[in-house]
């Protein structure tokens, strides 16, 4: 009986140590296209770390004013932000969403500026 209890506890500890902690960050984030009013960004799928992803949160912040321009939940590996101000620096953040939510460590950041004119 004692041996059976020890084995059950060992199995429970192994399962607990393999618990899902959140998916990994996107990989190889890059700007594909940028002009005076839009920025197109692409990234590769993250490692799931045993935690399948359920999508991505794409956020754009105007670095000149510090205001968040937009945030969207998407399921694609590219996103185009339209209607941007020309000659402006933006912070792009792409966060991997999982079944348990997300961690700060699942966010990748990139800065990009729009051009002065097309």
Coordinates of N, CA, C and O in Angstrom, one line a residue:
X1 N 0.8 -1.2 0.0 CA 0.0 0.0 0.0 C 0.9 1.3 0.0 O 0.6 2.2 -0.7
X2 N 1.9 1.2 0.8 CA 2.8 2.4 0.9 C 3.5 2.7 -0.5 O 3.5 3.9 -0.9
X3 N 3.9 1.7 -1.2 CA 4.6 1.8 -2.5 C 3.6 2.4 -3.5 O 3.9 3.3 -4.3
X4 N 2.3 2.0 -3.5 CA 1.3 2.5 -4.4 C 1.1 4.0 -4.1 O 0.9 4.8 -5.0
X5 N 1.0 4.4 -2.8 CA 0.8 5.8 -2.5 C 2.0 6.7 -3.0 O 1.8 7.8 -3.5
X6 N 3.2 6.2 -2.8 CA 4.3 6.9 -3.3 C 4.3 7.1 -4.8 O 4.6 8.2 -5.3
X7 N 3.9 6.1 -5.5 CA 3.8 6.1 -7.0 C 2.8 7.1 -7.4 O 3.0 7.9 -8.4
X8 N 1.6 7.2 -6.8 CA 0.6 8.1 -7.1 C 1.0 9.5 -6.8 O 0.8 10.4 -7.7
X9 N 1.7 9.8 -5.7 CA 2.2 11.1 -5.4 C 3.3 11.5 -6.4 O 3.4 12.7 -6.9
X10 N 4.2 10.6 -6.8 CA 5.2 10.9 -7.8 C 4.6 11.3 -9.2 O 5.0 12.2 -9.8
X11 N 3.5 10.5 -9.6 CA 2.9 10.9 -10.8 C 2.2 12.2 -10.8 O 2.2 13.0 -11.7
X12 N 1.6 12.5 -9.6 CA 0.9 13.8 -9.5 C 1.9 14.9 -9.5 O 1.7 16.0 -10.1
X13 N 3.1 14.8 -8.9 CA 4.1 15.8 -9.0 C 4.6 16.0 -10.4 O 4.9 17.1 -10.8
X14 N 4.8 14.9 -11.1 CA 5.3 15.0 -12.5 C 4.3 15.8 -13.4 O 4.6 16.7 -14.1
X15 N 3.0 15.5 -13.2 CA 1.9 16.2 -14.0 C 1.9 17.7 -13.6 O 1.9 18.6 -14.4
X16 N 2.1 18.0 -12.3 CA 2.1 19.4 -11.9 C 3.3 20.1 -12.4 O 3.2 21.3 -12.7
X17 N 4.4 19.5 -12.5 CA 5.6 20.1 -13.0 C 5.5 20.4 -14.5 O 6.3 21.2 -15.0
X18 N 4.7 19.7 -15.2 CA 4.5 19.9 -16.6 C 3.3 20.8 -17.0 O 2.8 20.8 -18.1
X19 N 2.8 21.5 -16.0 CA 1.6 22.3 -16.2 C 1.9 23.4 -17.2 O 3.0 23.9 -17.3
X20 N 0.8 23.8 -17.9 CA 0.9 24.8 -19.0 C 1.1 26.2 -18.3 O 0.4 26.6 -17.4
X21 N 2.2 26.9 -18.7 CA 2.5 28.2 -18.1 C 2.2 29.3 -19.1 O 2.4 30.5 -18.8
X22 N 1.9 29.0 -20.3 CA 1.7 30.0 -21.4 C 2.5 29.7 -22.6 O 3.6 29.2 -22.5
X23 N 2.0 30.1 -23.7 CA 2.8 29.9 -25.0 C 4.0 30.8 -25.1 O 4.1 31.8 -24.4
X24 N 4.9 30.5 -25.9 CA 6.1 31.3 -26.1 C 5.8 32.5 -27.0 O 4.7 32.7 -27.5
X25 N 6.8 33.4 -27.1 CA 6.6 34.6 -27.9 C 6.6 34.3 -29.4 O 7.2 33.3 -29.8
X26 N 6.1 35.2 -30.2 CA 6.2 35.1 -31.6 C 7.7 35.2 -32.0 O 8.5 35.7 -31.2
X27 N 8.0 34.7 -33.2 CA 9.4 34.7 -33.6 C 9.6 35.5 -34.9 O 8.7 35.6 -35.7
X28 N 10.8 36.0 -35.0 CA 11.2 36.7 -36.2 C 10.2 37.8 -36.7 O 9.8 37.8 -37.8
X29 N 9.8 38.6 -35.8 CA 8.8 39.7 -36.1 C 9.6 40.7 -37.0 O 10.7 41.1 -36.7
X30 N 8.9 41.2 -38.1 CA 9.5 42.1 -39.0 C 8.5 42.9 -39.7 O 7.3 42.5 -39.9
X31 N 8.9 44.1 -40.1 CA 8.0 45.0 -40.9 C 8.2 44.6 -42.4 O 9.3 44.5 -42.9
X32 N 7.1 44.3 -43.0 CA 7.1 43.9 -44.5 C 6.9 45.1 -45.3 O 7.5 45.2 -46.5
X33 N 6.2 46.1 -44.8 CA 5.9 47.3 -45.7 C 5.5 48.4 -44.7 O 4.9 48.3 -43.7
X34 N 6.0 49.6 -45.1 CA 5.6 50.8 -44.3 C 5.6 52.0 -45.3 O 6.5 52.1 -46.2
X35 N 4.6 52.8 -45.2 CA 4.5 54.1 -45.9 C 4.0 55.2 -45.0 O 4.1 55.0 -43.8
X36 N 3.5 56.2 -45.5 CA 3.1 57.4 -44.6 C 1.9 57.1 -43.8 O 1.6 57.9 -42.8
X37 N 1.1 56.1 -44.1 CA -0.2 55.9 -43.4 C -0.4 54.5 -43.0 O -1.5 54.2 -42.4
X38 N 0.5 53.6 -43.2 CA 0.3 52.2 -42.8 C 1.6 51.4 -42.6 O 2.6 51.8 -43.1
X39 N 1.5 50.4 -41.7 CA 2.6 49.5 -41.4 C 2.1 48.1 -41.5 O 1.1 47.8 -40.8
X40 N 2.8 47.2 -42.2 CA 2.4 45.8 -42.3 C 3.5 45.0 -41.6 O 4.7 45.1 -41.9
X41 N 3.1 44.2 -40.6 CA 4.0 43.4 -39.8 C 3.7 41.9 -40.0 O 2.6 41.5 -40.2
X42 N 4.8 41.1 -40.0 CA 4.7 39.6 -40.1 C 5.5 39.0 -39.0 O 6.5 39.6 -38.6
X43 N 5.1 37.8 -38.6 CA 5.9 37.0 -37.6 C 5.7 35.6 -37.8 O 4.8 35.1 -38.5
X44 N 6.6 34.8 -37.2 CA 6.5 33.3 -37.3 C 5.8 32.8 -36.0 O 5.8 33.4 -35.0
X45 N 5.2 31.6 -36.1 CA 4.5 31.0 -35.0 C 5.4 30.8 -33.8 O 6.6 30.4 -34.0
X46 N 4.9 30.9 -32.6 CA 5.7 30.7 -31.4 C 5.8 29.2 -31.1 O 5.0 28.4 -31.7
X47 N 6.7 28.8 -30.3 CA 6.8 27.5 -29.7 C 5.6 27.4 -28.7 O 5.4 28.4 -28.0
X48 N 4.9 26.3 -28.7 CA 3.7 26.3 -27.8 C 4.0 26.0 -26.4 O 3.2 26.1 -25.5
X49 N 5.2 25.5 -26.1 CA 5.7 25.1 -24.7 C 4.6 24.2 -24.0 O 4.4 24.3 -22.8
X50 N 3.9 23.4 -24.8 CA 2.9 22.5 -24.2 C 1.6 23.3 -24.0 O 0.7 22.7 -23.4
X51 N 1.5 24.5 -24.4 CA 0.4 25.3 -24.3 C -0.1 25.9 -25.6 O 0.5 26.8 -26.1
X52 N -1.0 25.2 -26.3 CA -1.4 25.7 -27.6 C -1.9 27.2 -27.6 O -2.5 27.6 -26.6
X53 N -1.6 27.8 -28.7 CA -2.0 29.3 -28.8 C -3.4 29.4 -29.3 O -3.9 28.5 -30.0
X54 N -4.0 30.5 -28.9 CA -5.4 30.7 -29.3 C -5.5 31.9 -30.2 O -6.6 32.3 -30.6
X55 N -4.4 32.6 -30.4 CA -4.4 33.8 -31.2 C -3.3 34.7 -30.8 O -2.4 34.4 -30.1
X56 N -3.4 36.0 -31.3 CA -2.4 37.0 -31.0 C -3.1 38.3 -30.7 O -4.2 38.6 -31.2
X57 N -2.5 39.1 -29.8 CA -2.9 40.4 -29.5 C -1.9 41.4 -30.1 O -0.7 41.4 -29.8
X58 N -2.4 42.2 -31.1 CA -1.5 43.1 -31.8 C -1.9 44.5 -31.3 O -3.0 45.0 -31.4
X59 N -0.9 45.2 -30.8 CA -1.1 46.6 -30.3 C -0.1 47.5 -30.9 O 1.0 47.2 -31.1
X60 N -0.6 48.7 -31.2 CA 0.2 49.8 -31.8 C 0.1 51.0 -30.9 O -1.0 51.5 -30.6
X61 N 1.2 51.6 -30.5 CA 1.3 52.8 -29.7 C 2.1 53.9 -30.4 O 3.2 53.6 -30.9
X62 N 1.5 55.1 -30.4 CA 2.2 56.2 -31.0 C 3.3 56.6 -30.0 O 2.9 57.1 -28.9
X63 N 4.5 56.5 -30.3 CA 5.6 56.8 -29.3 C 5.8 58.3 -29.2 O 6.3 58.7 -28.1
X64 N 5.4 59.1 -30.1 CA 5.5 60.5 -30.0 C 4.6 61.1 -28.9 O 5.0 62.0 -28.2
X65 N 3.4 60.6 -28.9 CA 2.4 61.1 -27.9 C 2.2 60.1 -26.7 O 1.7 60.5 -25.7
X66 N 2.7 58.8 -26.9 CA 2.5 57.9 -25.8 C 1.1 57.2 -25.7 O 0.8 56.5 -24.8
X67 N 0.3 57.5 -26.7 CA -1.1 57.0 -26.7 C -1.2 55.7 -27.5 O -0.6 55.6 -28.5
X68 N -2.0 54.8 -26.9 CA -2.2 53.5 -27.7 C -3.1 53.8 -28.8 O -4.2 54.3 -28.6
X69 N -2.7 53.5 -30.0 CA -3.5 53.7 -31.2 C -4.5 52.7 -31.4 O -5.7 53.0 -31.7
X70 N -4.2 51.4 -31.3 CA -5.1 50.3 -31.4 C -4.6 49.0 -30.9 O -3.4 48.8 -30.7
X71 N -5.5 48.1 -30.5 CA -5.2 46.8 -30.1 C -6.3 45.9 -30.7 O -7.5 46.2 -30.7
X72 N -5.8 44.8 -31.3 CA -6.7 43.8 -31.9 C -6.3 42.4 -31.6 O -5.1 42.1 -31.5
X73 N -7.3 41.5 -31.4 CA -7.0 40.1 -31.2 C -7.3 39.5 -32.6 O -8.3 39.6 -33.2
X74 N -6.2 38.7 -33.1 CA -6.2 38.2 -34.4 C -5.7 36.7 -34.4 O -5.2 36.3 -33.4
X75 N -5.9 36.0 -35.5 CA -5.5 34.6 -35.6 C -4.6 34.5 -36.8 O -4.3 33.3 -37.2
X76 N -4.0 35.5 -37.4 CA -3.1 35.5 -38.5 C -1.7 35.8 -38.1 O -1.5 36.2 -37.0
X77 N -0.8 35.6 -39.0 CA 0.6 35.9 -38.8 C 1.1 37.2 -39.4 O 2.3 37.5 -39.5
X78 N 0.1 38.0 -39.9 CA 0.4 39.3 -40.5 C -0.7 40.2 -40.0 O -1.8 39.8 -39.8
X79 N -0.3 41.5 -39.9 CA -1.4 42.5 -39.7 C -0.9 43.8 -40.2 O 0.3 44.2 -40.2
X80 N -1.9 44.6 -40.8 CA -1.6 45.9 -41.4 C -2.4 46.9 -40.6 O -3.6 46.8 -40.5
X81 N -1.7 47.9 -40.0 CA -2.3 49.0 -39.4 C -2.4 50.1 -40.4 O -1.5 50.5 -41.1
X82 N -3.7 50.6 -40.5 CA -4.0 51.7 -41.5 C -4.4 53.0 -40.8 O -4.7 53.0 -39.6
X83 N -4.4 54.1 -41.5 CA -4.8 55.4 -41.0 C -3.8 56.0 -40.0 O -4.2 56.7 -39.1
X84 N -2.5 55.7 -40.2 CA -1.5 56.2 -39.3 C -1.1 57.6 -39.7 O -1.2 58.0 -40.8
X85 N -0.5 58.3 -38.8 CA 0.0 59.7 -39.0 C 1.4 59.5 -39.7 O 2.2 58.6 -39.3
X86 N 1.7 60.4 -40.6 CA 3.0 60.3 -41.3 C 4.1 60.8 -40.4 O 3.9 61.6 -39.4
X87 N 5.3 60.3 -40.7 CA 6.5 60.7 -39.9 C 6.4 60.6 -38.4 O 6.7 61.5 -37.6
X88 N 5.9 59.4 -38.0 CA 5.6 59.1 -36.6 C 6.2 57.8 -36.2 O 6.1 56.8 -36.9
X89 N 6.8 57.7 -35.0 CA 7.3 56.5 -34.5 C 6.2 55.7 -33.8 O 5.5 56.3 -33.0
X90 N 6.2 54.4 -34.1 CA 5.2 53.5 -33.4 C 5.9 52.4 -32.7 O 6.8 51.8 -33.3
X91 N 5.3 52.0 -31.6 CA 5.7 50.7 -30.9 C 4.7 49.7 -31.3 O 3.5 49.9 -31.1
X92 N 5.2 48.6 -31.9 CA 4.3 47.4 -32.2 C 4.6 46.3 -31.2 O 5.7 46.0 -31.0
X93 N 3.5 45.8 -30.6 CA 3.6 44.7 -29.7 C 2.7 43.6 -30.2 O 1.5 43.8 -30.4
X94 N 3.3 42.4 -30.3 CA 2.5 41.2 -30.7 C 2.7 40.2 -29.5 O 3.8 39.8 -29.2
X95 N 1.6 39.8 -28.9 CA 1.5 38.9 -27.8 C 0.8 37.7 -28.2 O -0.3 37.7 -28.8
X96 N 1.4 36.5 -27.9 CA 0.8 35.2 -28.1 C -0.2 35.0 -27.0 O 0.1 35.1 -25.8
X97 N -1.4 34.6 -27.4 CA -2.5 34.3 -26.5 C -2.6 32.8 -26.4 O -2.5 32.1 -27.4
X98 N -2.8 32.3 -25.2 CA -3.0 30.8 -25.0 C -4.2 30.5 -24.2 O -5.0 31.4 -23.8
X99 N -4.4 29.2 -24.0 CA -5.6 28.8 -23.2 C -5.6 29.3 -21.8 O -6.7 29.5 -21.2
X100 N -4.4 29.6 -21.3 CA -4.3 30.2 -19.9 C -4.1 31.7 -19.9 O -3.8 32.2 -18.9
X101 N -4.3 32.3 -21.1 CA -4.0 33.7 -21.2 C -2.7 34.0 -21.8 O -2.3 33.4 -22.7
X102 N -2.0 35.0 -21.2 CA -0.6 35.3 -21.7 C 0.3 35.8 -20.6 O -0.2 36.2 -19.6
X103 N 1.5 35.8 -20.9 CA 2.5 36.3 -20.0 C 3.3 37.4 -20.6 O 3.3 37.5 -21.9
X104 N 3.8 38.3 -19.9 CA 4.7 39.4 -20.5 C 5.8 38.8 -21.3 O 6.2 39.4 -22.3
X105 N 6.3 37.6 -21.0 CA 7.3 37.0 -21.7 C 6.9 36.5 -23.1 O 7.7 36.1 -23.9
X106 N 5.5 36.5 -23.3 CA 5.0 36.1 -24.6 C 4.8 37.2 -25.6 O 4.1 37.1 -26.6
X107 N 5.4 38.4 -25.3 CA 5.2 39.6 -26.1 C 6.6 39.9 -26.8 O 7.6 39.9 -26.1
X108 N 6.5 40.2 -28.0 CA 7.6 40.7 -28.8 C 7.3 42.2 -29.2 O 6.2 42.5 -29.6
X109 N 8.4 43.0 -29.2 CA 8.2 44.5 -29.5 C 9.1 44.9 -30.7 O 10.2 44.3 -30.8
X110 N 8.6 45.9 -31.4 CA 9.3 46.4 -32.6 C 8.9 47.8 -32.7 O 7.8 48.2 -32.6
X111 N 9.9 48.7 -33.1 CA 9.7 50.1 -33.4 C 9.7 50.3 -34.9 O 10.6 49.8 -35.5
X112 N 8.8 51.2 -35.4 CA 8.8 51.5 -36.8 C 8.3 52.9 -37.0 O 7.4 53.3 -36.2
X113 N 8.8 53.6 -38.0 CA 8.3 54.9 -38.3 C 7.6 55.0 -39.6 O 8.0 54.3 -40.5
X114 N 6.6 55.8 -39.7 CA 6.0 56.0 -41.0 C 6.7 57.0 -41.8 O 7.4 57.9 -41.2
X115 N 6.7 57.0 -43.1 CA 7.4 58.0 -43.9 C 6.7 59.3 -44.0 O 5.6 59.4 -43.5
X116 N 7.4 60.3 -44.5 CA 6.8 61.6 -44.6 C 5.8 61.7 -45.7 O 4.8 62.5 -45.5
X117 N 5.9 61.0 -46.8 CA 4.9 61.0 -47.8 C 5.1 59.8 -48.7 O 6.1 59.1 -48.7
X118 N 4.0 59.4 -49.5 CA 4.1 58.2 -50.3 C 4.9 58.5 -51.6 O 4.9 59.5 -52.2

